[in-house]
Coordinates of C-alpha atoms and ligand atoms in Angstrom, one line a residue:
M993 CA -9.5 10.7 -20.9
P994 CA -13.4 9.9 -21.1
P995 CA -15.7 11.7 -23.0
N996 CA -17.4 14.8 -21.0
N997 CA -21.1 13.6 -19.6
P998 CA -23.5 16.8 -19.9
Y999 CA -25.2 15.2 -16.7
L1000 CA -22.1 14.8 -14.3
V1001 CA -20.9 17.9 -11.9
E1002 CA -17.9 19.5 -13.4
R1003 CA -15.6 19.2 -10.9
L1004 CA -16.1 15.2 -11.6
Q1005 CA -15.7 15.8 -15.3
G1006 CA -13.1 13.5 -16.8
F1007 CA -13.8 10.8 -13.7
G1008 CA -16.5 8.6 -16.1
T1009 CA -15.5 4.6 -17.3
T1010 CA -11.8 4.9 -17.9
I1011 CA -9.5 2.4 -19.7
F1012 CA -10.2 0.2 -17.0
S1013 CA -13.4 -0.7 -18.1
E1014 CA -12.2 -1.0 -22.1
M1015 CA -9.7 -3.3 -20.6
S1016 CA -11.9 -5.8 -19.2
A1017 CA -14.2 -6.3 -22.3
L1018 CA -11.0 -6.8 -24.0
A1019 CA -10.1 -9.3 -21.1
L1020 CA -12.6 -11.0 -21.8
E1021 CA -13.4 -11.1 -25.8
T1022 CA -9.8 -12.3 -25.9
G1023 CA -9.8 -14.9 -23.4
S1024 CA -7.5 -13.0 -21.9
I1025 CA -5.8 -13.6 -18.1
N1026 CA -6.7 -10.6 -16.0
L1027 CA -3.4 -9.4 -14.1
G1028 CA -5.1 -5.3 -14.8
Q1029 CA -7.1 -5.5 -11.6
G1030 CA -5.9 -5.8 -8.1
F1031 CA -7.7 -8.8 -6.5
P1032 CA -6.7 -12.1 -5.5
D1033 CA -7.5 -15.4 -7.1
T1034 CA -8.7 -17.3 -4.2
D1035 CA -10.7 -16.4 -1.3
G1036 CA -9.8 -16.1 2.2
P1037 CA -9.4 -18.5 5.4
D1038 CA -11.9 -20.9 5.5
E1039 CA -12.7 -20.3 9.0
V1040 CA -13.5 -16.5 8.4
R1041 CA -15.7 -17.4 5.9
E1042 CA -17.2 -19.7 8.4
I1043 CA -18.0 -16.9 11.0
A1044 CA -19.7 -14.7 8.1
I1045 CA -22.1 -17.8 7.1
E1046 CA -22.9 -18.4 11.2
A1047 CA -23.1 -14.6 11.6
V1048 CA -25.8 -14.5 8.7
R1049 CA -27.8 -17.5 10.7
S1050 CA -27.5 -16.0 13.7
G1051 CA -29.4 -13.4 13.3
Y1052 CA -26.9 -10.2 12.7
N1053 CA -28.4 -9.0 9.6
Q1054 CA -30.3 -5.6 11.0
Y1055 CA -28.0 -2.3 11.0
P1056 CA -24.9 -2.6 12.4
P1057 CA -24.1 0.3 15.0
G1058 CA -23.1 3.2 13.2
L1059 CA -19.5 3.2 14.5
G1060 CA -19.2 -0.6 13.8
V1061 CA -20.1 -3.5 15.4
E1062 CA -18.4 -3.4 19.2
A1063 CA -16.2 -6.7 18.6
L1064 CA -14.5 -5.3 14.8
R1065 CA -13.7 -2.0 16.9
K1066 CA -11.9 -3.6 19.7
A1067 CA -10.2 -6.2 17.3
I1068 CA -9.0 -2.9 15.3
S1069 CA -7.7 -1.4 18.4
V1070 CA -6.2 -5.0 19.3
H1071 CA -4.5 -5.4 16.1
Q1072 CA -2.8 -2.1 16.0
G1073 CA -1.4 -3.0 19.5
R1074 CA -0.1 -6.0 18.9
F1075 CA 2.0 -4.8 15.6
Y1076 CA 2.2 -1.6 16.0
G1077 CA 2.3 -1.0 19.6
L1078 CA -0.5 1.7 19.8
D1079 CA -3.4 2.0 21.9
I1080 CA -6.7 3.1 20.2
D1081 CA -9.3 3.8 22.1
P1082 CA -12.4 1.4 20.7
V1083 CA -15.6 3.6 22.0
T1084 CA -14.0 6.6 20.0
E1085 CA -10.9 6.5 18.0
V1086 CA -12.2 3.8 15.6
L1087 CA -14.8 4.5 12.7
V1088 CA -15.5 1.1 10.7
T1089 CA -16.6 2.3 6.8
A1090 CA -17.6 0.5 3.5
G1091 CA -13.9 -0.3 2.7
A1092 CA -11.2 1.9 2.8
T1093 CA -12.3 3.8 0.1
E1094 CA -15.2 4.7 1.6
A1095 CA -12.7 6.1 4.6
I1096 CA -10.7 8.1 1.6
A1097 CA -13.6 9.8 0.6
A1098 CA -15.2 10.3 4.3
S1099 CA -11.9 11.6 5.3
L1100 CA -11.6 14.3 2.7
L1101 CA -14.9 15.3 2.2
A1102 CA -14.8 15.9 6.5
L1103 CA -11.5 17.6 6.5
V1104 CA -10.9 19.4 3.3
E1105 CA -12.9 22.8 2.7
P1106 CA -13.1 23.1 -1.1
G1107 CA -10.1 25.4 -2.5
Q1108 CA -8.2 23.5 -0.2
E1109 CA -4.6 22.0 -1.5
V1110 CA -4.4 17.8 -0.7
V1111 CA -0.7 17.3 -1.7
T1112 CA -0.5 13.0 -2.6
F1113 CA 2.3 11.1 -4.0
E1114 CA 2.1 10.5 -7.7
P1115 CA 1.6 7.8 -9.1
Y1116 CA -1.4 7.7 -6.9
Y1117 CA -4.2 4.8 -6.5
D1118 CA -7.3 6.1 -8.8
S1119 CA -9.8 7.3 -6.2
Y1120 CA -7.4 9.2 -4.4
A1121 CA -8.0 11.9 -7.3
A1122 CA -11.9 11.4 -7.4
A1123 CA -12.6 11.6 -4.1
I1124 CA -10.0 15.1 -3.6
A1125 CA -12.3 16.3 -6.6
L1126 CA -15.7 15.5 -4.7
A1127 CA -14.3 17.3 -1.8
G1128 CA -13.8 20.4 -3.6
G1129 CA -10.3 20.4 -3.2
V1130 CA -6.9 20.9 -5.3
R1131 CA -4.5 18.2 -6.0
R1132 CA -0.8 19.0 -5.4
V1133 CA 1.5 16.0 -6.5
V1134 CA 5.2 15.2 -5.7
T1135 CA 6.6 12.4 -8.5
L1136 CA 8.0 9.2 -7.1
R1137 CA 10.6 8.2 -9.5
P1138 CA 11.9 5.0 -10.6
P1139 CA 14.3 2.7 -10.1
D1140 CA 13.8 3.2 -6.3
Y1141 CA 10.8 5.6 -6.5
R1142 CA 12.1 8.2 -4.1
Y1143 CA 10.7 11.7 -3.8
D1144 CA 12.3 15.0 -4.0
I1145 CA 12.1 16.6 -0.5
A1146 CA 12.6 19.8 -1.9
E1147 CA 9.8 19.1 -4.7
L1148 CA 7.7 18.1 -1.3
E1149 CA 8.4 21.4 0.4
A1150 CA 7.6 23.4 -2.6
A1151 CA 4.3 21.3 -3.0
I1152 CA 2.5 22.5 0.7
G1153 CA 1.5 25.7 1.0
P1154 CA -1.0 28.4 2.7
R1155 CA -3.9 26.4 1.7
T1156 CA -2.7 22.8 1.7
R1157 CA -5.0 21.3 4.3
L1158 CA -3.5 17.5 4.4
L1159 CA -1.1 15.1 2.9
L1160 CA -2.7 12.1 1.2
L1161 CA -0.4 9.2 2.0
N1162 CA 0.2 5.4 0.8
S1163 CA 2.5 2.7 1.9
P1164 CA 2.7 0.3 1.0
H1165 CA 2.4 2.0 -2.1
N1166 CA -0.2 1.4 -5.4
P1167 CA 0.8 0.9 -8.1
T1168 CA 4.8 1.0 -7.2
G1169 CA 5.3 -1.6 -4.8
K1170 CA 7.3 1.4 -2.5
V1171 CA 7.8 0.8 1.1
F1172 CA 7.6 4.2 2.7
D1173 CA 11.3 3.9 5.3
R1174 CA 11.6 5.4 8.9
E1175 CA 13.4 8.0 7.3
E1176 CA 11.1 9.4 4.8
L1177 CA 8.2 9.1 7.8
A1178 CA 10.4 11.1 9.9
Q1179 CA 11.2 13.4 6.9
I1180 CA 7.4 13.7 5.8
S1181 CA 5.9 13.8 9.5
K1182 CA 8.5 16.8 10.1
V1183 CA 7.1 18.7 7.2
A1184 CA 3.1 18.4 8.2
I1185 CA 4.3 19.3 11.7
E1186 CA 6.0 22.6 10.5
N1187 CA 3.2 23.3 8.0
E1188 CA 0.1 22.0 10.7
I1189 CA -0.9 20.1 8.2
L1190 CA -2.9 16.6 8.5
V1191 CA -2.1 13.0 7.2
V1192 CA -4.5 10.7 6.2
T1193 CA -2.7 7.7 5.5
D1194 CA -4.1 4.8 3.7
E1195 CA -2.0 1.2 5.1
V1196 CA -4.3 -1.2 3.2
Y1197 CA -1.1 -3.1 2.2
E1198 CA 0.2 -3.3 5.7
H1199 CA 0.7 -7.1 5.8
L1200 CA 2.1 -7.5 2.1
I1201 CA 5.7 -6.3 2.7
F1202 CA 8.9 -8.6 1.9
D1203 CA 12.4 -9.1 2.6
G1204 CA 12.3 -9.0 6.2
R1205 CA 11.1 -4.9 5.8
E1206 CA 8.7 -3.6 8.6
H1207 CA 5.7 -1.9 7.8
V1208 CA 5.7 1.7 9.7
P1209 CA 2.2 3.5 10.2
I1210 CA 3.1 7.6 10.4
V1211 CA 0.5 7.7 13.6
T1212 CA 3.6 6.1 15.7
M1213 CA 6.5 8.8 14.4
P1214 CA 6.5 11.6 17.1
G1215 CA 4.1 14.2 17.2
M1216 CA 2.1 12.5 14.6
A1217 CA -0.8 11.1 16.9
D1218 CA -3.2 13.8 16.8
R1219 CA -3.2 14.5 12.8
T1220 CA -3.1 11.6 11.5
V1221 CA -5.5 9.6 10.6
T1222 CA -5.1 6.0 9.3
I1223 CA -6.7 4.0 7.3
S1224 CA -6.8 0.0 6.5
S1225 CA -9.4 -3.1 5.6
G1226 CA -9.6 -6.5 5.2
G1227 CA -9.6 -6.8 1.8
K1228 CA -6.2 -7.6 0.9
S1229 CA -5.2 -8.9 4.5
F1230 CA -7.6 -11.5 4.0
S1231 CA -7.9 -11.4 0.2
L1232 CA -11.9 -10.7 0.8
T1233 CA -11.8 -7.6 -1.3
G1234 CA -15.6 -8.2 -1.9
W1235 CA -16.6 -7.9 1.6
K1236 CA -15.7 -4.1 1.6
I1237 CA -15.1 -4.0 5.0
G1238 CA -12.8 -1.3 6.3
W1239 CA -11.4 1.0 8.9
L1240 CA -10.0 4.4 10.0
H1241 CA -8.6 5.6 13.5
G1242 CA -7.3 8.9 14.5
S1243 CA -8.0 11.1 17.5
A1244 CA -11.4 11.5 19.0
E1245 CA -11.8 14.3 17.2
L1246 CA -10.8 13.7 13.8
V1247 CA -12.7 10.4 14.2
S1248 CA -15.8 12.2 14.8
A1249 CA -15.7 14.6 12.4
I1250 CA -15.3 11.9 9.9
R1251 CA -18.2 9.4 11.2
T1252 CA -20.7 12.9 10.8
V1253 CA -19.9 12.5 7.1
K1254 CA -20.2 8.4 6.9
Q1255 CA -23.1 8.3 8.4
F1256 CA -24.7 10.0 4.9
L1257 CA -22.7 7.8 2.6
T1258 CA -23.8 4.1 4.2
Y1259 CA -24.3 5.3 7.4
V1260 CA -23.3 1.4 8.1
S1261 CA -22.6 -1.7 5.9
G1262 CA -21.3 -5.4 5.6
G1263 CA -23.1 -6.0 9.1
P1264 CA -22.4 -10.1 9.5
F1265 CA -19.1 -9.4 7.6
Q1266 CA -17.8 -7.3 10.3
H1267 CA -18.1 -10.1 12.7
A1268 CA -15.8 -12.0 10.9
I1269 CA -13.2 -9.6 10.3
A1270 CA -13.4 -8.5 13.9
A1271 CA -12.3 -12.7 14.1
A1272 CA -9.9 -12.2 11.1
L1273 CA -7.9 -9.5 12.3
L1274 CA -7.1 -12.0 15.8
L1275 CA -5.8 -14.6 13.6
R1276 CA -2.3 -16.4 15.0
D1277 CA 0.8 -15.3 13.8
S1278 CA 1.6 -17.7 11.8
Y1279 CA -1.5 -16.4 9.3
F1280 CA -0.3 -13.0 8.4
E1281 CA 3.4 -14.9 8.0
D1282 CA 2.3 -17.2 5.4
L1283 CA 0.5 -14.5 3.5
K1284 CA 3.4 -12.9 3.6
S1285 CA 5.7 -15.8 2.3
D1286 CA 2.9 -16.7 -0.1
M1287 CA 2.8 -13.2 -1.7
E1288 CA 6.6 -12.7 -1.7
A1289 CA 6.6 -16.0 -3.5
K1290 CA 5.0 -15.1 -6.0
R1291 CA 6.4 -11.7 -6.7
D1292 CA 9.3 -14.0 -7.0
L1293 CA 8.2 -16.1 -9.5
F1294 CA 6.5 -13.6 -11.4
C1295 CA 9.1 -10.7 -11.4
S1296 CA 11.8 -13.2 -12.2
G1297 CA 9.7 -14.0 -15.3
L1298 CA 9.0 -11.1 -16.6
T1299 CA 13.4 -10.2 -16.1
D1300 CA 13.7 -13.1 -18.8
I1301 CA 11.5 -12.2 -21.1
G1302 CA 13.4 -8.4 -20.9
F1303 CA 11.4 -5.6 -18.8
D1304 CA 13.2 -3.7 -17.0
V1305 CA 11.0 -4.8 -13.5
F1306 CA 10.8 -2.2 -10.8
R1307 CA 10.7 -5.2 -7.9
P1308 CA 7.9 -4.3 -5.4
A1309 CA 9.1 -3.9 -1.4
G1310 CA 5.3 -4.9 -0.5
T1311 CA 1.8 -5.3 -2.3
Y1312 CA 0.9 -7.2 -5.0
F1313 CA 1.8 -5.1 -8.0
A1314 CA 5.1 -5.0 -10.0
T1315 CA 5.8 -1.9 -12.4
V1316 CA 8.1 -2.4 -15.6
D1317 CA 9.8 -0.2 -17.7
I1318 CA 8.6 -1.5 -21.2
R1319 CA 10.8 0.5 -23.4
P1320 CA 13.6 -2.5 -23.2
L1321 CA 10.8 -4.1 -25.3
D1322 CA 11.0 -1.7 -27.7
S1323 CA 7.6 0.2 -26.5
E1324 CA 7.5 3.5 -25.6
D1325 CA 3.6 4.2 -24.6
G1326 CA 2.0 2.2 -21.9
I1327 CA -1.4 2.8 -23.3
S1328 CA -0.8 1.6 -26.6
F1329 CA 1.4 -1.0 -25.4
C1330 CA -1.6 -2.5 -22.8
L1331 CA -4.3 -2.1 -25.4
G1332 CA -2.2 -4.2 -27.9
L1333 CA -1.2 -7.0 -24.9
P1334 CA -4.4 -9.0 -24.8
E1335 CA -4.6 -9.5 -28.9
R1336 CA -0.9 -10.1 -28.7
C1337 CA -0.4 -12.4 -25.2
G1338 CA -3.6 -12.8 -23.8
V1339 CA -2.8 -10.8 -20.8
V1340 CA -4.1 -8.1 -19.7
A1341 CA -2.1 -5.1 -17.7
V1342 CA -2.8 -1.4 -16.4
P1343 CA -0.7 1.8 -18.0
T1344 CA 0.6 3.5 -15.4
S1345 CA 0.5 6.8 -16.6
L1346 CA -3.0 6.9 -15.6
F1347 CA -2.3 7.5 -12.0
Y1348 CA 0.0 10.7 -12.8
D1349 CA -0.9 13.9 -13.1
D1350 CA 1.7 14.1 -15.6
P1351 CA 1.5 11.3 -17.7
E1352 CA 4.8 12.2 -19.3
A1353 CA 6.5 10.7 -15.8
G1354 CA 4.8 7.0 -16.3
R1355 CA 4.3 6.8 -19.9
H1356 CA 6.1 4.2 -20.5
L1357 CA 5.5 2.3 -17.1
V1358 CA 3.1 -0.9 -17.0
R1359 CA 1.7 -2.6 -14.0
F1360 CA 1.2 -6.1 -13.2
A1361 CA -0.9 -7.6 -10.3
F1362 CA 0.8 -10.6 -9.3
C1363 CA -2.1 -12.0 -6.6
K1364 CA -2.9 -15.1 -8.6
K1365 CA -2.2 -19.0 -8.6
P1366 CA 1.6 -19.7 -9.5
E1367 CA 0.1 -21.6 -12.2
V1368 CA -1.9 -19.1 -13.4
L1369 CA 1.2 -16.6 -13.2
C1370 CA 3.3 -18.9 -15.1
E1371 CA 0.4 -19.7 -17.6
A1372 CA 1.1 -15.2 -18.2
I1373 CA 4.9 -15.4 -18.5
D1374 CA 4.5 -17.6 -20.8
R1375 CA 1.8 -16.1 -23.2
L1376 CA 4.1 -12.9 -22.3
S1377 CA 7.2 -14.7 -23.8
V1378 CA 6.1 -13.5 -27.0
L1379 CA 7.4 -10.5 -26.7
K1380 CA 10.7 -11.3 -25.9
T1381 CA 10.7 -12.1 -30.1
G1382 CA 7.8 -9.8 -30.9
G1383 CA 8.5 -6.2 -32.2
V1384 CA 6.2 -2.7 -31.5
L1385 CA 3.3 -2.7 -30.9
Ligands
PLP2303 C1 -4.1 1.8 -2.3 C2 -5.1 1.1 -2.2 N1 -6.5 1.7 -1.4 C3 -7.2 1.6 -1.3 C4 -8.3 0.8 -2.0 C5 -9.6 -0.2 -1.7 O1 -9.5 -0.4 -0.6 P1 -11.3 -1.3 -0.5 O2 -11.5 -2.3 -1.2 O3 -10.9 -2.1 1.1 O4 -12.1 -0.2 -0.6 C6 -7.3 -0.4 -2.8 C7 -7.7 -1.3 -3.4 O5 -7.4 -1.7 -4.6 C8 -6.1 -0.1 -3.1 O6 -5.0 -0.4 -3.8

């Protein structure tokens, strides 16, 4: 937990610089392979990057429209129709944002009154806790438990109360790699409808899903169209995380409410990149199939390496993260394990306990990002192999 900063408002105390910056500094100091942060080490398609360059050259350099450039809003609508059979109005039901991160923050700021409760699954992506706190909301968590990271429906029902405003969902899920299946989504939808709560769903890994599984946006479930805000971004689907082009869609009323907040956060961003992501969303099917199969091959390579070393590996169904239980390697505490790893092996990983309200639930779990070139993953496995014979850290 970072030290308190007397200048920082109370509701954000504890959200200062985290162990992540410590880990990155360690990675630099020790020349480690950084499998901590989730960004690929290869850039997205040349043709998409060329469109961005062309957009800069041809004068798309002033503020784009507040809702996002028309071509991108249309492409988002076409993409949601093509992959999920959705019919989205690009004029009233889509909003382009500065990455999924802004879409999440703007949604919570727009939809949650101070004191209202937001239910999410732990472990959770770290911006969720901060965005809920920014909105003055109260976080309630339901724990996903290994090995399959299912939740207990009784725990979900118990987390919902009269002050619950919305459920913040993430599928495919970071850090666990879980993909919520139709049965679970039907259960969550039923709970949302019965309790009249909204669902904000973060689907940034929608195209990184393995073993022939399907991504099911919860908005496609019966009764969910008017109570769901669906969020995604170009970062993960096109390996262009630095562009920060995200979006959300929902009913015209929900989108209009969120737009009210978003316009005072960034107003707009990334004009030329918006044109390029519009083209990216319309790429041929083979692009999306190759993205998936390349990442699946990396998952297989990396997870079998981790298994050989002796970790208990939770093979992800989606995303580009693998979590492991470190106890078979005679370690108990993920934080000290990860702090020692750069020095010991020259590899950086992230302790999963940081993504839990109940750190005990994830104390022995560690997350690796495998969105790296195969030779980098092989080198990382090689370096980690010293743990096979190593003792407790
Ligand atoms: C679950 C999840 N949501 C959102 C984001 C952030 O997306 P963006 O870079 O588009 O803001 C990430 C990035 O790692 C993520 O893992």
